[in-house]
C-alpha cells in the first residue's frame, strides 16, 4: 500500500527536496504541497493524505494551529501529522503534540530517517526525534493545557489496572518490548492493551495517548525505576 503524503512548509526549496526524496521511494508519494497552514488544512481535507509533514513556523496559520484544525475534524481522523522544526525543544512542539501531532523531527533530518519516520507515523506509532528527551515531556506536556487544544475525557477512569500500568510505562517512553519485559507479557499483549487504552481515551495514536496520560494526571513526570 502506498503512503500518501502532504508537504506543508513555506520554503519552496525544502518542499521540492522532500518531494524528490519521498517520490523516489516505492511505497511513498506526495499528493500535494502547501505553503502555509491554512492551505495545509484545505489540502488535507481535499486529498485525505495518510501523513502531513507540517512545518511549525508558517505564515497566515502556523503549524500548531493547522495541526489543531486538522485533528479537530472527525472526518480527518485517519491523518497523522509529523511536525518539522528547527527548534526541537520549542514549546510549540509540545503544543503540536497536544493538538494531535504524532511526533516531530528536526529539519536537518537525514533522508533515511525521514522515510522511516513517515512509515512510523503512518502505522499509528508515535515519533520523537533522536534529540528529544524526557525533558520535553516534563517541561511542557506535564503542565496544564491552558490553550484548551485537547480535552481529556473522564474515560481515563474506565481503564483497567493493566491498561493504566501499560499506558504509564508508554508515557515514560518505554517501547512495547521494554514494557513486555518489565511486566512479563508478550509484546503483542502490550500492543493490545495500548490499543484498547487508545480506543477508550479516543486517542488518535500513541503520541496523543502519552499527552493524555500526563495532562489527565494519570502519570507524573517522574519515571519509574
mmCIF file of N, CA and C in Angstrom, residues 5-12 15 19 30-44 47 52-55 58-59 66 70:
data_model
loop_
_atom_site.group_PDB
_atom_site.id
_atom_site.type_symbol
_atom_site.label_atom_id
_atom_site.label_comp_id
_atom_site.label_asym_id
_atom_site.label_seq_id
_atom_site.Cartn_x
_atom_site.Cartn_y
_atom_site.Cartn_z
ATOM 1 N N UNK A 5 1.411 11.428 1.130
ATOM 2 C CA UNK A 5 2.000 12.468 1.974
ATOM 3 C C UNK A 5 1.637 13.862 1.476
ATOM 4 N N UNK A 6 1.305 14.737 2.411
ATOM 5 C CA UNK A 6 1.105 16.157 2.123
ATOM 6 C C UNK A 6 2.255 16.924 2.755
ATOM 7 N N UNK A 7 2.924 17.771 1.974
ATOM 8 C CA UNK A 7 4.022 18.596 2.473
ATOM 9 C C UNK A 7 3.514 19.999 2.769
ATOM 10 N N UNK A 8 3.760 20.491 3.998
ATOM 11 C CA UNK A 8 3.340 21.835 4.371
ATOM 12 C C UNK A 8 4.542 22.597 4.935
ATOM 13 N N UNK A 9 5.084 23.499 4.120
ATOM 14 C CA UNK A 9 6.254 24.281 4.524
ATOM 15 C C UNK A 9 6.302 25.523 3.644
ATOM 16 N N UNK A 10 6.659 26.660 4.230
ATOM 17 C CA UNK A 10 6.685 27.892 3.432
ATOM 18 C C UNK A 10 7.945 28.023 2.588
ATOM 19 N N UNK A 11 8.896 27.101 2.751
ATOM 20 C CA UNK A 11 10.120 27.134 1.955
ATOM 21 C C UNK A 11 9.975 26.204 0.745
ATOM 22 N N UNK A 12 9.855 26.801 -0.437
ATOM 23 C CA UNK A 12 9.632 26.022 -1.653
ATOM 24 C C UNK A 12 10.780 25.054 -1.928
ATOM 25 N N UNK A 15 10.413 21.998 0.276
ATOM 26 C CA UNK A 15 9.319 21.146 -0.223
ATOM 27 C C UNK A 15 9.767 20.360 -1.437
ATOM 28 N N UNK A 19 9.995 16.380 -1.731
ATOM 29 C CA UNK A 19 9.187 15.695 -2.753
ATOM 30 C C UNK A 19 10.047 14.733 -3.562
ATOM 31 N N UNK A 30 3.989 11.927 -2.777
ATOM 32 C CA UNK A 30 3.494 13.241 -2.360
ATOM 33 C C UNK A 30 2.243 13.558 -3.169
ATOM 34 N N UNK A 31 1.142 13.846 -2.480
ATOM 35 C CA UNK A 31 -0.117 14.117 -3.175
ATOM 36 C C UNK A 31 -0.399 15.610 -3.309
ATOM 37 N N UNK A 32 0.253 16.436 -2.467
ATOM 38 C CA UNK A 32 0.021 17.885 -2.543
ATOM 39 C C UNK A 32 1.062 18.622 -1.718
ATOM 40 N N UNK A 33 1.196 19.935 -1.994
ATOM 41 C CA UNK A 33 2.103 20.801 -1.251
ATOM 42 C C UNK A 33 1.361 22.049 -0.792
ATOM 43 N N UNK A 34 1.643 22.476 0.429
ATOM 44 C CA UNK A 34 1.027 23.684 0.976
ATOM 45 C C UNK A 34 2.117 24.646 1.419
ATOM 46 N N UNK A 35 1.915 25.944 1.155
ATOM 47 C CA UNK A 35 2.914 26.952 1.507
ATOM 48 C C UNK A 35 2.606 27.639 2.834
ATOM 49 N N UNK A 36 1.432 27.367 3.409
ATOM 50 C CA UNK A 36 1.090 27.917 4.722
ATOM 51 C C UNK A 36 0.092 26.991 5.402
ATOM 52 N N UNK A 37 -0.182 27.264 6.672
ATOM 53 C CA UNK A 37 -1.034 26.385 7.447
ATOM 54 C C UNK A 37 -2.464 26.317 6.959
ATOM 55 N N UNK A 38 -2.995 27.436 6.522
ATOM 56 C CA UNK A 38 -4.386 27.440 6.055
ATOM 57 C C UNK A 38 -4.533 26.565 4.812
ATOM 58 N N UNK A 39 -3.573 26.672 3.908
ATOM 59 C CA UNK A 39 -3.601 25.839 2.712
ATOM 60 C C UNK A 39 -3.429 24.366 3.089
ATOM 61 N N UNK A 40 -2.634 24.106 4.115
ATOM 62 C CA UNK A 40 -2.431 22.729 4.569
ATOM 63 C C UNK A 40 -3.740 22.112 5.042
ATOM 64 N N UNK A 41 -4.532 22.876 5.779
ATOM 65 C CA UNK A 41 -5.827 22.381 6.259
ATOM 66 C C UNK A 41 -6.750 22.090 5.084
ATOM 67 N N UNK A 42 -6.808 23.012 4.130
ATOM 68 C CA UNK A 42 -7.673 22.834 2.962
ATOM 69 C C UNK A 42 -7.259 21.626 2.133
ATOM 70 N N UNK A 43 -5.954 21.469 1.916
ATOM 71 C CA UNK A 43 -5.467 20.357 1.100
ATOM 72 C C UNK A 43 -5.600 19.020 1.826
ATOM 73 N N UNK A 44 -5.492 19.056 3.148
ATOM 74 C CA UNK A 44 -5.690 17.826 3.921
ATOM 75 C C UNK A 44 -7.124 17.340 3.760
ATOM 76 N N UNK A 47 -7.427 16.072 -0.087
ATOM 77 C CA UNK A 47 -6.686 14.889 -0.530
ATOM 78 C C UNK A 47 -6.689 13.731 0.473
ATOM 79 N N UNK A 52 0.834 14.108 7.090
ATOM 80 C CA UNK A 52 1.151 15.502 6.764
ATOM 81 C C UNK A 52 2.485 15.834 7.420
ATOM 82 N N UNK A 53 3.446 16.283 6.624
ATOM 83 C CA UNK A 53 4.707 16.780 7.170
ATOM 84 C C UNK A 53 4.523 18.283 7.343
ATOM 85 N N UNK A 54 4.427 18.711 8.586
ATOM 86 C CA UNK A 54 3.984 20.068 8.913
ATOM 87 C C UNK A 54 5.093 20.905 9.541
ATOM 88 N N UNK A 55 5.427 22.016 8.901
ATOM 89 C CA UNK A 55 6.378 22.954 9.481
ATOM 90 C C UNK A 55 5.696 23.699 10.621
ATOM 91 N N UNK A 58 4.961 28.912 10.004
ATOM 92 C CA UNK A 58 4.493 29.281 8.661
ATOM 93 C C UNK A 58 3.631 30.527 8.750
ATOM 94 N N UNK A 59 3.511 31.278 7.659
ATOM 95 C CA UNK A 59 2.679 32.490 7.670
ATOM 96 C C UNK A 59 1.195 32.159 7.646
ATOM 97 N N UNK A 66 -2.666 24.813 12.492
ATOM 98 C CA UNK A 66 -3.090 23.946 11.388
ATOM 99 C C UNK A 66 -3.264 22.503 11.865
ATOM 100 N N UNK A 70 -6.833 20.396 11.766
ATOM 101 C CA UNK A 70 -6.984 19.100 11.096
ATOM 102 C C UNK A 70 -7.455 18.039 12.085
#
